[in-house]
Amino acid sequence: MLLIFGTTLRNRVLVVVNFLCQFCGTHAAQDVIESATKVSVFFIPLFTLRKQYYVTCSNCGGTTSLTKEQATHGIEWAARNRQVS
């Protein structure tokens, strides 16, 4: 019997917010990203082993880890402060 299994790392941008970067000091877009490690069998993802959240500066690439609560707060903040052009 042949069994193909493994793990996959999937990144998903949750929201983009504009803040002052703590690394470069520039007011730039910051991507709030969810990184999930998933177990798959026959290339079909079955369940998630671990989720991590972080924010990345689009200007310098500086990355800071976030908790799930901080990432959720960022999504809610962006929804409340969305500007329509």
Coordinates of N, CA, C and O in Angstrom, one line a residue:
M1 N 0.8 -1.2 0.0 CA 0.0 0.0 0.0 C 0.9 1.2 0.0 O 1.9 1.3 0.7
L2 N 0.5 2.2 -0.8 CA 1.3 3.4 -1.0 C 0.5 4.6 -0.2 O -0.7 4.8 -0.5
L3 N 1.2 5.2 0.7 CA 0.5 6.3 1.4 C 1.4 7.6 1.3 O 2.6 7.6 1.7
I4 N 0.8 8.6 0.7 CA 1.6 9.9 0.5 C 1.0 10.9 1.5 O -0.2 11.2 1.5
F5 N 1.9 11.4 2.4 CA 1.5 12.4 3.4 C 2.6 13.4 3.6 O 3.7 13.2 3.2
G6 N 2.2 14.5 4.2 CA 3.2 15.5 4.4 C 2.6 16.7 5.1 O 1.4 16.7 5.5
T7 N 3.3 17.8 5.2 CA 2.8 19.1 5.7 C 3.0 20.2 4.7 O 3.9 20.1 3.8
T8 N 2.1 21.1 4.8 CA 2.1 22.3 3.9 C 2.0 23.6 4.7 O 1.2 23.6 5.6
L9 N 2.8 24.6 4.3 CA 2.7 25.9 4.9 C 1.9 26.8 4.0 O 2.3 27.0 2.9
R10 N 0.8 27.3 4.5 CA 0.0 28.2 3.7 C -0.1 29.6 4.4 O -0.4 29.7 5.6
N11 N 0.2 30.6 3.6 CA 0.2 32.0 4.1 C -1.1 32.7 3.5 O -1.3 32.5 2.3
R12 N -1.8 33.5 4.3 CA -3.0 34.2 3.8 C -2.9 35.6 4.4 O -2.8 35.8 5.6
V13 N -3.1 36.6 3.5 CA -3.1 38.0 3.9 C -4.5 38.2 4.4 O -5.5 38.1 3.7
L14 N -4.7 38.6 5.7 CA -6.0 38.8 6.3 C -6.5 40.2 6.0 O -7.6 40.4 5.7
V15 N -5.6 41.2 6.2 CA -5.9 42.6 6.0 C -4.7 43.4 5.7 O -3.6 43.0 6.2
V16 N -4.8 44.5 5.0 CA -3.7 45.4 4.9 C -4.1 46.8 5.6 O -5.1 47.3 5.3
V17 N -3.2 47.2 6.5 CA -3.5 48.4 7.2 C -2.3 49.4 7.0 O -1.2 48.9 6.7
N18 N -2.5 50.7 7.1 CA -1.4 51.7 7.0 C -1.0 52.2 8.4 O -1.9 52.8 9.1
F19 N 0.2 51.9 8.8 CA 0.7 52.3 10.0 C 2.2 52.7 9.9 O 2.8 52.5 8.9
L20 N 2.7 53.3 10.9 CA 4.1 53.7 11.0 C 4.9 52.4 11.3 O 4.7 51.8 12.3
C21 N 5.9 52.1 10.5 CA 6.7 50.8 10.7 C 7.7 51.1 11.8 O 8.4 52.1 11.8
Q22 N 7.8 50.1 12.7 CA 8.8 50.3 13.8 C 10.2 50.0 13.4 O 11.1 50.4 14.1
F23 N 10.4 49.4 12.2 CA 11.7 49.1 11.7 C 12.3 50.3 10.9 O 13.4 50.7 11.1
C24 N 11.6 50.7 9.9 CA 12.1 51.7 9.0 C 11.6 53.1 9.3 O 12.1 54.1 8.7
G25 N 10.5 53.3 10.1 CA 10.0 54.6 10.5 C 9.1 55.2 9.4 O 8.8 56.4 9.5
T26 N 8.8 54.5 8.4 CA 8.0 55.0 7.3 C 6.5 54.6 7.4 O 6.2 53.5 7.9
H27 N 5.6 55.6 7.1 CA 4.2 55.3 7.1 C 3.9 54.5 5.8 O 3.9 55.0 4.7
A28 N 3.7 53.2 6.0 CA 3.5 52.3 4.8 C 2.5 51.2 5.1 O 2.0 51.1 6.2
A29 N 2.1 50.5 4.1 CA 1.1 49.4 4.2 C 1.7 48.3 5.0 O 2.9 47.9 4.7
Q30 N 1.0 47.7 5.9 CA 1.4 46.6 6.7 C 0.4 45.4 6.4 O -0.8 45.6 6.6
D31 N 1.0 44.3 6.0 CA 0.2 43.1 5.8 C 0.0 42.3 7.0 O 1.0 41.9 7.6
V32 N -1.2 42.0 7.5 CA -1.5 41.1 8.6 C -1.7 39.7 8.0 O -2.6 39.5 7.2
I33 N -0.8 38.8 8.3 CA -0.7 37.5 7.6 C -1.0 36.4 8.6 O -0.5 36.4 9.7
E34 N -1.8 35.4 8.2 CA -2.0 34.1 8.9 C -1.2 33.0 8.2 O -1.3 32.8 7.0
S35 N -0.3 32.4 9.0 CA 0.5 31.3 8.4 C 0.0 30.0 9.1 O 0.1 29.9 10.3
A36 N -0.4 29.0 8.3 CA -1.0 27.8 8.9 C -0.2 26.6 8.3 O 0.1 26.5 7.1
T37 N 0.2 25.7 9.2 CA 0.8 24.4 8.8 C -0.2 23.4 8.8 O -0.9 23.1 9.9
K38 N -0.4 22.7 7.7 CA -1.5 21.8 7.5 C -0.9 20.4 7.2 O 0.0 20.3 6.5
V39 N -1.6 19.3 7.7 CA -1.2 18.0 7.4 C -2.1 17.5 6.3 O -3.3 17.7 6.3
S40 N -1.4 16.9 5.3 CA -2.2 16.4 4.1 C -1.9 15.0 3.8 O -0.8 14.5 4.1
V41 N -2.9 14.3 3.3 CA -2.7 12.9 2.8 C -3.2 12.9 1.4 O -4.3 13.4 1.1
F42 N -2.4 12.4 0.5 CA -2.6 12.4 -1.0 C -3.0 13.8 -1.4 O -3.9 14.0 -2.2
F43 N -2.2 14.8 -0.9 CA -2.3 16.2 -1.3 C -3.6 16.9 -0.9 O -3.9 17.9 -1.4
I44 N -4.4 16.3 0.0 CA -5.6 16.9 0.5 C -5.4 17.3 1.9 O -5.1 16.4 2.8
P45 N -5.5 18.6 2.2 CA -5.3 19.0 3.6 C -6.3 18.5 4.5 O -7.5 18.6 4.2
L46 N -5.9 17.8 5.6 CA -6.9 17.2 6.6 C -7.1 18.1 7.8 O -8.3 18.3 8.1
F47 N -6.1 18.6 8.4 CA -6.2 19.4 9.6 C -5.0 20.3 9.8 O -4.0 20.1 9.2
T48 N -5.2 21.3 10.6 CA -4.2 22.3 10.9 C -3.4 22.0 12.1 O -4.0 21.7 13.2
L49 N -2.1 21.9 12.0 CA -1.2 21.7 13.2 C -1.0 22.9 14.0 O -1.1 22.9 15.2
R50 N -0.7 24.0 13.3 CA -0.4 25.3 14.0 C -0.7 26.5 13.1 O -0.6 26.4 11.9
K51 N -1.2 27.5 13.8 CA -1.4 28.8 13.1 C -0.6 29.9 13.8 O -0.5 29.9 15.0
Q52 N 0.0 30.7 13.0 CA 0.8 31.9 13.5 C 0.3 33.1 12.8 O -0.1 33.0 11.6
Y53 N 0.4 34.2 13.5 CA 0.0 35.5 12.9 C 1.2 36.4 13.0 O 1.9 36.4 14.0
Y54 N 1.4 37.3 11.9 CA 2.4 38.3 12.0 C 2.1 39.4 11.0 O 1.2 39.3 10.2
V55 N 2.8 40.5 11.2 CA 2.6 41.7 10.4 C 3.9 42.0 9.7 O 5.0 41.9 10.3
T56 N 3.8 42.3 8.4 CA 5.0 42.5 7.6 C 4.9 43.9 6.9 O 3.9 44.2 6.3
C57 N 5.9 44.7 7.0 CA 6.0 46.0 6.3 C 6.2 45.9 4.8 O 7.1 45.1 4.4
S58 N 5.4 46.6 4.0 CA 5.6 46.5 2.6 C 6.8 47.3 2.1 O 7.3 47.1 1.0
N59 N 7.3 48.2 2.9 CA 8.4 49.0 2.5 C 9.8 48.3 2.8 O 10.6 48.2 1.9
C60 N 10.0 47.8 4.0 CA 11.3 47.3 4.4 C 11.3 45.8 4.6 O 12.3 45.1 4.6
G61 N 10.1 45.2 4.7 CA 10.0 43.7 4.9 C 10.1 43.3 6.4 O 10.2 42.1 6.7
G62 N 10.2 44.3 7.3 CA 10.3 43.9 8.7 C 9.0 43.2 9.2 O 7.9 43.5 8.8
T63 N 9.3 42.1 10.0 CA 8.2 41.3 10.4 C 8.1 41.2 12.0 O 9.1 41.1 12.6
T64 N 6.9 41.3 12.5 CA 6.6 41.2 13.9 C 5.6 40.1 14.2 O 4.5 40.1 13.5
S65 N 5.8 39.3 15.1 CA 4.8 38.2 15.5 C 3.6 38.9 16.2 O 3.8 39.9 16.9
L66 N 2.4 38.3 16.0 CA 1.2 38.8 16.6 C 0.5 37.6 17.3 O 0.7 36.5 16.9
T67 N -0.3 37.9 18.3 CA -1.2 36.9 18.8 C -2.5 36.9 18.0 O -2.7 37.8 17.2
K68 N -3.3 35.9 18.2 CA -4.6 35.8 17.4 C -5.5 37.0 17.8 O -6.1 37.5 16.9
E69 N -5.5 37.4 19.0 CA -6.3 38.5 19.4 C -5.8 39.8 18.8 O -6.6 40.6 18.3
Q70 N -4.5 40.0 18.6 CA -4.0 41.2 18.0 C -4.4 41.2 16.5 O -4.7 42.2 15.9
A71 N -4.3 40.0 15.8 CA -4.6 39.9 14.4 C -6.1 40.2 14.2 O -6.5 40.9 13.3
T72 N -7.0 39.6 15.1 CA -8.4 39.9 15.0 C -8.7 41.4 15.3 O -9.6 41.9 14.6
H73 N -8.0 42.0 16.2 CA -8.2 43.4 16.5 C -7.9 44.2 15.2 O -8.5 45.2 14.9
G74 N -6.8 43.8 14.5 CA -6.4 44.5 13.3 C -7.4 44.4 12.2 O -7.7 45.4 11.5
I75 N -8.1 43.3 12.1 CA -9.1 43.1 11.1 C -10.3 44.0 11.4 O -10.9 44.6 10.6
E76 N -10.7 44.0 12.7 CA -11.9 44.8 13.2 C -11.6 46.2 13.0 O -12.4 47.0 12.6
W77 N -10.4 46.7 13.3 CA -10.0 48.1 13.2 C -10.1 48.5 11.7 O -10.6 49.6 11.4
A78 N -9.5 47.7 10.8 CA -9.6 48.0 9.4 C -11.0 48.1 8.9 O -11.3 49.0 8.1
A79 N -11.9 47.2 9.4 CA -13.3 47.3 8.9 C -14.0 48.6 9.4 O -14.8 49.2 8.7
R80 N -13.7 49.0 10.6 CA -14.3 50.2 11.2 C -13.8 51.5 10.5 O -14.5 52.4 10.3
N81 N -12.5 51.5 10.1 CA -11.8 52.7 9.6 C -11.7 52.6 8.1 O -10.8 53.3 7.5
R82 N -12.4 51.8 7.4 CA -12.3 51.7 5.9 C -12.8 53.0 5.3 O -13.8 53.5 5.6
Q83 N -12.0 53.5 4.4 CA -12.3 54.7 3.7 C -12.8 54.4 2.3 O -12.1 53.6 1.6
V84 N -13.9 54.9 1.9 CA -14.4 54.7 0.5 C -14.0 55.9 -0.3 O -14.2 57.1 0.0
S85 N -13.3 55.6 -1.4 CA -12.9 56.7 -2.3 C -14.0 57.1 -3.3 O -14.7 56.4 -3.8

